[in-house]
Coordinates of C-alpha atoms and ligand atoms in Angstrom, one line a residue:
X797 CA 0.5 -4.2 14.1
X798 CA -0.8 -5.9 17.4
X799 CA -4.9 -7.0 16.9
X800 CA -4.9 -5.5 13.1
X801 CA -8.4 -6.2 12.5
X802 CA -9.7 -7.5 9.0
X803 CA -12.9 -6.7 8.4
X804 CA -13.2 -9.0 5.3
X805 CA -13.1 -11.7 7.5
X806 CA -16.1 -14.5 7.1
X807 CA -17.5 -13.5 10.5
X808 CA -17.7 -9.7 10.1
X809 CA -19.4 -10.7 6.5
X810 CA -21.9 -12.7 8.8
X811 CA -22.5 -9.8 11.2
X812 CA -22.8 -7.2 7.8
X813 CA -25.5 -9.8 6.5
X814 CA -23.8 -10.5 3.4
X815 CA -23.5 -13.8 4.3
X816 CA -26.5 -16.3 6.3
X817 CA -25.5 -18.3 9.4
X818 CA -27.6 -20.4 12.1
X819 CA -28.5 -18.2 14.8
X820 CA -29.0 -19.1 17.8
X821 CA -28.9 -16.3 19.7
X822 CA -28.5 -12.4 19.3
X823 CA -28.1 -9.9 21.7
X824 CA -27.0 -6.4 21.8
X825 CA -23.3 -7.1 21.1
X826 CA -22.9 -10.6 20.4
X827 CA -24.1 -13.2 17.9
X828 CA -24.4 -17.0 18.3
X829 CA -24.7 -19.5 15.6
X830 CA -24.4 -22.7 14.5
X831 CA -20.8 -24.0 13.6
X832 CA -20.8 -25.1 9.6
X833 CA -19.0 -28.0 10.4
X834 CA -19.7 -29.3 14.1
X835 CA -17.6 -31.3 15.6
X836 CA -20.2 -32.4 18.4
X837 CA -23.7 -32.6 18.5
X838 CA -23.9 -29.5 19.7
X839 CA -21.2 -26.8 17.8
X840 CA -22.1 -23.3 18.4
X841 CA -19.9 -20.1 18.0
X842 CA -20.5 -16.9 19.9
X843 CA -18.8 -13.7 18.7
X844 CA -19.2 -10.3 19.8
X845 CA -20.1 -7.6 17.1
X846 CA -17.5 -5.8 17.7
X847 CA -14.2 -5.8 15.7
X848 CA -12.4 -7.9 18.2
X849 CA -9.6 -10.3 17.0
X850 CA -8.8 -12.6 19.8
X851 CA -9.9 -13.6 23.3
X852 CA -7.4 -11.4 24.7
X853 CA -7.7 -8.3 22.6
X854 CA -11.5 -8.5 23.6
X855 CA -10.5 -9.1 27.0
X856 CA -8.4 -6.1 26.7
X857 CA -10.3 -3.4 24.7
X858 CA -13.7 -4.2 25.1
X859 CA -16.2 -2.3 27.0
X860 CA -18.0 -3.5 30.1
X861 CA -20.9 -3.6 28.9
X862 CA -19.7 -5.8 25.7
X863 CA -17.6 -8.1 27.7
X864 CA -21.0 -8.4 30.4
X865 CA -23.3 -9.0 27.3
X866 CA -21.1 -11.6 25.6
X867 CA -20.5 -13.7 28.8
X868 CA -24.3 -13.8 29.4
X869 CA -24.9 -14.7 25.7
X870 CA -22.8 -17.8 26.2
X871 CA -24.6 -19.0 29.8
X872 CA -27.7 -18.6 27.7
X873 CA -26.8 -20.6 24.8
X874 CA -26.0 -23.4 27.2
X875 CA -29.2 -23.2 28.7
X876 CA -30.8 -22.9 25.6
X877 CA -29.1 -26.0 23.7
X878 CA -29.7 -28.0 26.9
X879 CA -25.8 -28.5 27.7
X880 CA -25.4 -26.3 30.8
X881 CA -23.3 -28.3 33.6
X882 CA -25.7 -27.1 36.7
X883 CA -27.5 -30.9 36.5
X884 CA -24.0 -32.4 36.8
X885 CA -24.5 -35.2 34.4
X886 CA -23.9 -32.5 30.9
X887 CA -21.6 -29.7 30.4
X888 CA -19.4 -28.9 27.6
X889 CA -16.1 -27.7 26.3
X890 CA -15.7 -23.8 25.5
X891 CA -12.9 -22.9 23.5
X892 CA -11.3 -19.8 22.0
X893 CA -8.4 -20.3 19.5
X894 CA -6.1 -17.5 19.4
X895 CA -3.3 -16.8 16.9
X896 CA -0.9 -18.7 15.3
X897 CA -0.1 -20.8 18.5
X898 CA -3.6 -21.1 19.1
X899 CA -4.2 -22.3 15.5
X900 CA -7.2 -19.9 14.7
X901 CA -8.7 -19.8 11.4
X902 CA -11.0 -16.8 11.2
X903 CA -9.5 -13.6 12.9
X904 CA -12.8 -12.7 14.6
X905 CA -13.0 -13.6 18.1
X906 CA -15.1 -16.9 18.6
X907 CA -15.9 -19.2 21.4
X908 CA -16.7 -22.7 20.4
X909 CA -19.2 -24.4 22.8
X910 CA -19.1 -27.8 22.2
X911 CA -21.3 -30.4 23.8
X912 CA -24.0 -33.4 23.7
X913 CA -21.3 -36.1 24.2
X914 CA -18.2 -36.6 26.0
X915 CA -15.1 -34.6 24.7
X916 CA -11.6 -36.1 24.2
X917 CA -8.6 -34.7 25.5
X918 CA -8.4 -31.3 25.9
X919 CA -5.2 -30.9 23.8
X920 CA -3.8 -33.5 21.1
X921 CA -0.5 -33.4 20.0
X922 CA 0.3 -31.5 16.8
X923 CA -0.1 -33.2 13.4
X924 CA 2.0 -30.6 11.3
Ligands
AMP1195 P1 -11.1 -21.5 14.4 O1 -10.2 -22.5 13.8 O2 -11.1 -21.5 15.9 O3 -10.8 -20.1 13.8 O4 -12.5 -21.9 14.0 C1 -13.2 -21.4 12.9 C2 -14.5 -22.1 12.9 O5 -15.4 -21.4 12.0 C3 -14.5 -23.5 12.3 O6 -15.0 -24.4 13.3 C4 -15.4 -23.5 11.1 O7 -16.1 -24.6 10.8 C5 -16.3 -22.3 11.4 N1 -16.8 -21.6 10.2 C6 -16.2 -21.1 9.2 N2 -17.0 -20.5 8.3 C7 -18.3 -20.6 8.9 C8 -19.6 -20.1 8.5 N3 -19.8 -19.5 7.4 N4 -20.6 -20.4 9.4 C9 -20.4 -21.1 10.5 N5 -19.2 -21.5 10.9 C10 -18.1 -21.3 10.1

């Protein structure tokens, strides 16, 4: 079934509370924490609380109002963690893995901001 949605997933055990995390940020329908294994200086996930799979199942079902409040969640958190590219001299990379192309791990929609140093390649050949 197309965006089956597994709410035993480590993310909606975050957003339940049976689980801690790093937050960074909450609003009214998105969370932001610290990545458990960062992969920059700054590693930071934002999710929305609702039971969204993928980018594109969010981009497709959410509300307005969800889709307005997790967009502004993420301009915050850059602002917040000092990374925002208005200055011109930071910025970062923001990343959404999606499905078994995309290689994502947890099947709770996430954005990866990554910043606080110069990133690589945007896309390295597969190693499996
Ligand atoms: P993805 O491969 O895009 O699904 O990324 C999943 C990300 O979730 C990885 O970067 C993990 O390090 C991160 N992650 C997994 N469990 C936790 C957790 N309990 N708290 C914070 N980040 C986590």
């Amino acid at each position: 079934m197309p965006y089956a949605y597994d709410d035993q997933n480590i993310f909606a055990k975050i957003l339940r509370g049976e689980i801690p995390n790093n937050t960074v940020l909450e609003t009214e329908h998105a969370l932001a924490f610290h990545d458990i294994q960062p992969q920059a200086p700054v590693h930071v996930l934002v999710i929305p609380k609702g039971p969204y799979v993928t980018y594109d199942h969010f981009c497709n079902a959410a509300s307005d109002a969800e889709i307005v409040d997790f967009m502004r969640c993420i301009g915050k958190v850059c602002t917040m963690l000092g990374i925002e590219s208005d200055t011109g001299d930071k910025g970062f990379r923001a990343i959404s893995n999606a499905g078994e192309d995309g290689v994502q791990e947890v099947p709770h929609l996430h954005v990866h901001l990554l910043g606080g140093r110069r990133m690589g390649r945007m896309v390295q050949p597969p190693r499996d």
